[in-house]
Amino acid sequence: GAVVSQHPSWVICKSGTSVKIECRSLDFQATTMFWYRQFPKQSLMLMATSNEGSKATYEQGVEKDKFLINHASLTLSTLTVTSAHPEDSSFYICSARDPRYSSYNSPLHFGNGTRLTVT
Amino acid sequence: TQLLEQSPQFLSIQEGENLTVYCNSSSVFSSLQWYRQEPGEGPVLLVTVVTGGEVKKLKRLTFQFGDARKDSSLHITAAQPGDTGLYLCAGALRLAGNTPLVFGKGTRLSVIA
């Protein structure tokens, strides 16, 4: 079945540094990927929609200059947290739909997430 | 504002008991999906409901979509410790393949042996 791979699964970084998270669709091409953030014991909050070959669409309240999204190919989207601060510590999850079943009803396939800890 | 209200947020029950989780909204959804998430992992799809009034069964889990497509419920019969996890309802508002899902806050279920 469709698989979405996310890397790294966890990362610890110092305040002020940048961290890049990769999201790959392994057996399908994804023109659109979605990035979510999940704080402890909370639900998933959509951060942005990543569009292959064009700019990402950010949700209200998400700083596009802080969370840089690049979707340069049909199988890879990256999220870079720039100048990370402790409040950016969270669980970041990417997802995509398999275009072979592409409709609003088809499920999202999620990566296993990246736990970011900023010290 | 939370588009999807999920209740209860936390539920701790004994093995063998039944439970129901609710997902409500004032908006009409084209479809609703239920996911289950284990700690440190991404959510995994359980079911998609599309038609108002639809009922789907997955072993001991029964999912229902409200007639007006604004609410859904998940009923678990004879819960087992393996059912422990975070259950999330999610919906698509727009009719397009690039539509993201909006998630409820989740119900954290703990089944005690």
CSV table of C-alpha atoms in Angstrom, one decimal:
chain,number,residue,atom,x,y,z
A,1,GLY,CA,0.0,0.0,0.0
A,2,ALA,CA,0.9,3.7,-0.1
A,3,VAL,CA,3.6,4.7,2.3
A,4,VAL,CA,4.8,8.0,3.4
A,5,SER,CA,8.2,8.2,5.0
A,6,GLN,CA,9.4,11.0,7.3
A,7,HIS,CA,12.9,11.7,8.4
A,8,PRO,CA,14.3,12.2,11.0
A,9,SER,CA,12.0,10.6,13.5
A,10,TRP,CA,13.4,12.7,16.3
A,11,VAL,CA,15.8,15.6,16.5
A,12,ILE,CA,17.2,17.7,19.3
A,13,CYS,CA,18.6,21.1,18.5
A,14,LYS,CA,19.8,24.2,20.2
A,15,SER,CA,17.8,27.4,20.2
A,16,GLY,CA,18.5,29.6,17.1
A,17,THR,CA,19.5,26.8,14.8
A,18,SER,CA,17.5,25.5,11.9
A,19,VAL,CA,16.1,22.0,11.4
A,20,LYS,CA,15.0,20.3,8.1
A,21,ILE,CA,12.4,17.6,8.1
A,22,GLU,CA,11.9,15.4,5.0
A,23,CYS,CA,8.7,13.8,3.8
A,24,ARG,CA,8.8,11.3,1.0
A,25,SER,CA,6.0,9.4,-0.7
A,26,LEU,CA,7.5,6.0,-1.4
A,27,ASP,CA,5.3,4.4,-4.0
A,28,PHE,CA,3.2,7.2,-5.4
A,29,GLN,CA,3.6,10.7,-6.6
A,30,ALA,CA,2.1,13.5,-4.5
A,31,THR,CA,1.4,16.9,-6.0
A,32,THR,CA,0.1,17.9,-2.6
A,33,MET,CA,1.4,17.1,0.8
A,34,PHE,CA,0.1,18.4,4.1
A,35,TRP,CA,2.1,19.4,7.2
A,36,TYR,CA,0.6,19.1,10.6
A,37,ARG,CA,1.8,19.9,14.1
A,38,GLN,CA,0.8,18.1,17.2
A,39,PHE,CA,1.5,19.3,20.7
A,40,PRO,CA,1.5,16.8,23.6
A,41,LYS,CA,-1.9,15.3,24.3
A,42,GLN,CA,-3.5,17.5,21.6
A,43,SER,CA,-4.8,16.9,18.2
A,44,LEU,CA,-3.3,17.6,14.8
A,45,MET,CA,-3.3,21.2,13.6
A,46,LEU,CA,-2.8,21.8,9.9
A,47,MET,CA,0.2,24.1,9.3
A,48,ALA,CA,0.4,24.3,5.6
A,49,THR,CA,-0.4,22.6,2.3
A,50,SER,CA,2.7,21.9,0.2
A,51,ASN,CA,2.2,22.1,-3.6
A,52,GLU,CA,4.7,20.7,-6.0
A,53,GLY,CA,6.4,23.3,-8.1
A,54,SER,CA,4.6,26.2,-6.4
A,55,LYS,CA,4.4,28.1,-3.1
A,56,ALA,CA,3.0,26.4,-0.1
A,57,THR,CA,-0.3,27.6,1.4
A,58,TYR,CA,0.0,28.4,5.1
A,59,GLU,CA,-2.8,28.3,7.6
A,60,GLN,CA,-3.7,31.4,9.6
A,61,GLY,CA,-1.2,32.1,12.3
A,62,VAL,CA,1.6,30.0,10.8
A,63,GLU,CA,4.7,32.1,10.0
A,64,LYS,CA,5.8,31.2,6.5
A,65,ASP,CA,9.2,32.7,7.0
A,66,LYS,CA,9.8,30.6,10.0
A,67,PHE,CA,8.4,27.3,8.6
A,68,LEU,CA,9.9,27.1,5.1
A,69,ILE,CA,8.3,24.5,2.9
A,70,ASN,CA,9.8,23.2,-0.3
A,71,HIS,CA,8.1,20.7,-2.6
A,72,ALA,CA,10.6,20.4,-5.4
A,73,SER,CA,9.7,17.0,-6.6
A,74,LEU,CA,6.6,14.8,-6.8
A,75,THR,CA,7.9,12.6,-4.0
A,76,LEU,CA,9.6,14.9,-1.6
A,77,SER,CA,8.5,17.8,0.5
A,78,THR,CA,10.7,19.4,3.2
A,79,LEU,CA,9.8,21.5,6.2
A,80,THR,CA,12.6,23.7,7.6
A,81,VAL,CA,12.1,25.2,11.0
A,82,THR,CA,14.3,28.3,11.0
A,83,SER,CA,15.8,29.9,14.1
A,84,ALA,CA,14.1,27.3,16.3
A,85,HIS,CA,13.0,28.2,19.8
A,86,PRO,CA,11.8,26.0,22.6
A,87,GLU,CA,8.2,26.8,21.9
A,88,ASP,CA,8.6,25.2,18.5
A,89,SER,CA,9.2,21.9,20.2
A,90,SER,CA,6.4,19.7,18.9
A,91,PHE,CA,5.6,16.6,16.9
A,92,TYR,CA,5.5,17.4,13.2
A,93,ILE,CA,3.7,15.0,10.8
A,94,CYS,CA,3.4,15.1,7.0
A,95,SER,CA,0.7,13.4,5.0
A,96,ALA,CA,-0.4,12.9,1.4
A,97,ARG,CA,-3.1,11.3,-0.6
A,98,ASP,CA,-2.4,8.6,-3.2
A,99,PRO,CA,-3.4,10.3,-6.5
A,100,ARG,CA,-4.5,6.9,-7.9
A,101,TYR,CA,-7.5,7.3,-5.5
A,102,SER,CA,-7.4,11.0,-5.4
A,103,SER,CA,-10.6,12.5,-4.1
A,104,TYR,CA,-11.7,14.4,-1.0
A,105,ASN,CA,-12.9,11.0,0.4
A,106,SER,CA,-9.6,9.2,0.0
A,107,PRO,CA,-7.6,8.9,3.2
A,108,LEU,CA,-4.5,10.7,4.1
A,109,HIS,CA,-1.4,8.6,4.5
A,110,PHE,CA,0.7,9.9,7.3
A,111,GLY,CA,4.4,9.7,8.0
A,112,ASN,CA,5.5,8.5,11.4
A,113,GLY,CA,6.2,12.0,12.5
A,114,THR,CA,9.3,13.9,13.7
A,115,ARG,CA,9.6,14.9,17.4
A,116,LEU,CA,11.5,18.1,17.6
A,117,THR,CA,13.0,19.3,20.9
A,118,VAL,CA,14.6,22.7,21.0
A,119,THR,CA,16.8,23.3,24.0
B,1,THR,CA,-12.6,27.8,16.6
B,2,GLN,CA,-12.7,24.0,16.6
B,3,LEU,CA,-14.7,22.8,13.6
B,4,LEU,CA,-15.0,19.3,14.9
B,5,GLU,CA,-15.9,18.8,18.6
B,6,GLN,CA,-14.9,15.4,19.9
B,7,SER,CA,-16.1,13.9,23.2
B,8,PRO,CA,-15.1,12.7,25.6
B,9,GLN,CA,-11.5,13.8,25.5
B,10,PHE,CA,-10.4,11.1,27.9
B,11,LEU,CA,-12.0,7.8,28.7
B,12,SER,CA,-10.7,5.1,31.0
B,13,ILE,CA,-12.7,1.9,31.1
B,14,GLN,CA,-12.4,-1.8,32.1
B,15,GLU,CA,-11.9,-4.5,29.6
B,16,GLY,CA,-15.2,-5.8,28.3
B,17,GLU,CA,-17.1,-2.6,28.6
B,18,ASN,CA,-18.7,-0.8,25.7
B,19,LEU,CA,-18.0,2.9,24.8
B,20,THR,CA,-19.1,5.5,22.3
B,21,VAL,CA,-17.0,8.5,21.1
B,22,TYR,CA,-18.8,11.4,19.4
B,23,CYS,CA,-17.7,13.9,16.8
B,24,ASN,CA,-19.9,16.9,16.2
B,25,SER,CA,-19.8,20.0,14.0
B,26,SER,CA,-22.0,22.8,12.9
B,27,SER,CA,-20.6,22.4,9.4
B,28,VAL,CA,-21.6,19.8,6.8
B,29,PHE,CA,-18.7,17.6,5.8
B,30,SER,CA,-18.4,15.8,2.5
B,31,SER,CA,-16.9,12.9,4.4
B,32,LEU,CA,-15.6,12.0,7.8
B,33,GLN,CA,-12.8,9.7,8.6
B,34,TRP,CA,-11.7,8.1,11.9
B,35,TYR,CA,-8.1,7.5,12.7
B,36,ARG,CA,-6.2,5.9,15.5
B,37,GLN,CA,-2.9,7.1,16.6
B,38,GLU,CA,-0.3,5.3,18.8
B,39,PRO,CA,2.3,7.4,20.7
B,40,GLY,CA,5.1,8.5,18.5
B,41,GLU,CA,3.5,7.5,15.3
B,42,GLY,CA,1.3,9.0,12.6
B,43,PRO,CA,-2.5,8.4,12.6
B,44,VAL,CA,-3.7,5.3,10.8
B,45,LEU,CA,-7.1,5.3,9.0
B,46,LEU,CA,-9.9,3.2,10.5
B,47,VAL,CA,-12.8,4.1,8.3
B,48,THR,CA,-14.3,6.7,5.9
B,49,VAL,CA,-18.0,7.5,6.0
B,50,VAL,CA,-19.5,9.4,3.1
B,51,THR,CA,-23.3,9.0,3.0
B,52,GLY,CA,-25.6,10.6,5.5
B,53,GLY,CA,-26.9,7.9,7.8
B,54,GLU,CA,-24.2,5.4,6.8
B,55,VAL,CA,-23.1,2.8,9.2
B,56,LYS,CA,-19.9,0.8,8.9
B,57,LYS,CA,-18.6,-2.0,11.0
B,58,LEU,CA,-15.0,-3.0,11.5
B,59,LYS,CA,-15.0,-6.1,13.8
B,60,ARG,CA,-16.0,-4.7,17.2
B,61,LEU,CA,-16.0,-1.1,16.0
B,62,THR,CA,-19.2,0.5,14.6
B,63,PHE,CA,-19.0,3.9,12.9
B,64,GLN,CA,-22.0,6.0,12.0
B,65,PHE,CA,-22.4,9.2,10.0
B,66,GLY,CA,-25.2,11.5,10.9
B,67,ASP,CA,-28.1,12.0,8.5
B,68,ALA,CA,-27.1,15.7,8.0
B,69,ARG,CA,-23.4,14.8,7.6
B,70,LYS,CA,-22.5,17.0,10.6
B,71,ASP,CA,-21.7,14.4,13.2
B,72,SER,CA,-20.4,10.9,13.6
B,73,SER,CA,-19.9,8.3,16.3
B,74,LEU,CA,-17.6,5.5,17.0
B,75,HIS,CA,-18.9,2.6,19.2
B,76,ILE,CA,-16.6,0.0,20.5
B,77,THR,CA,-18.1,-3.2,21.8
B,78,ALA,CA,-16.3,-5.3,24.5
B,79,ALA,CA,-13.2,-3.1,24.6
B,80,GLN,CA,-9.9,-4.7,24.9
B,81,PRO,CA,-6.5,-3.4,26.1
B,82,GLY,CA,-5.3,-3.4,22.5
B,83,ASP,CA,-7.9,-0.8,21.8
B,84,THR,CA,-6.0,1.7,23.9
B,85,GLY,CA,-4.9,4.8,21.9
B,86,LEU,CA,-5.9,8.2,20.6
B,87,TYR,CA,-8.9,8.2,18.3
B,88,LEU,CA,-9.3,11.1,16.0
B,89,CYS,CA,-12.2,12.1,13.7
B,90,ALA,CA,-11.3,14.2,10.7
B,91,GLY,CA,-13.3,15.8,7.9
B,92,ALA,CA,-12.9,17.2,4.5
B,93,LEU,CA,-14.9,20.4,3.9
B,94,ARG,CA,-14.2,20.9,0.2
B,95,LEU,CA,-14.7,18.6,-2.7
B,96,ALA,CA,-11.2,18.5,-4.1
B,97,GLY,CA,-8.4,16.0,-4.0
B,98,ASN,CA,-6.0,18.5,-2.5
B,99,THR,CA,-8.3,19.3,0.4
B,100,PRO,CA,-6.6,18.9,3.8
B,101,LEU,CA,-8.4,17.2,6.7
B,102,VAL,CA,-9.4,19.1,9.8
B,103,PHE,CA,-9.1,17.0,13.0
B,104,GLY,CA,-11.1,16.9,16.2
B,105,LYS,CA,-9.2,17.2,19.4
B,106,GLY,CA,-9.2,13.4,19.8
B,107,THR,CA,-10.3,11.0,22.4
B,108,ARG,CA,-7.6,9.3,24.5
B,109,LEU,CA,-8.9,5.8,25.4
B,110,SER,CA,-7.4,3.6,28.0
B,111,VAL,CA,-8.7,0.1,28.4
B,112,ILE,CA,-7.6,-1.5,31.6
B,113,ALA,CA,-7.3,-5.3,31.8
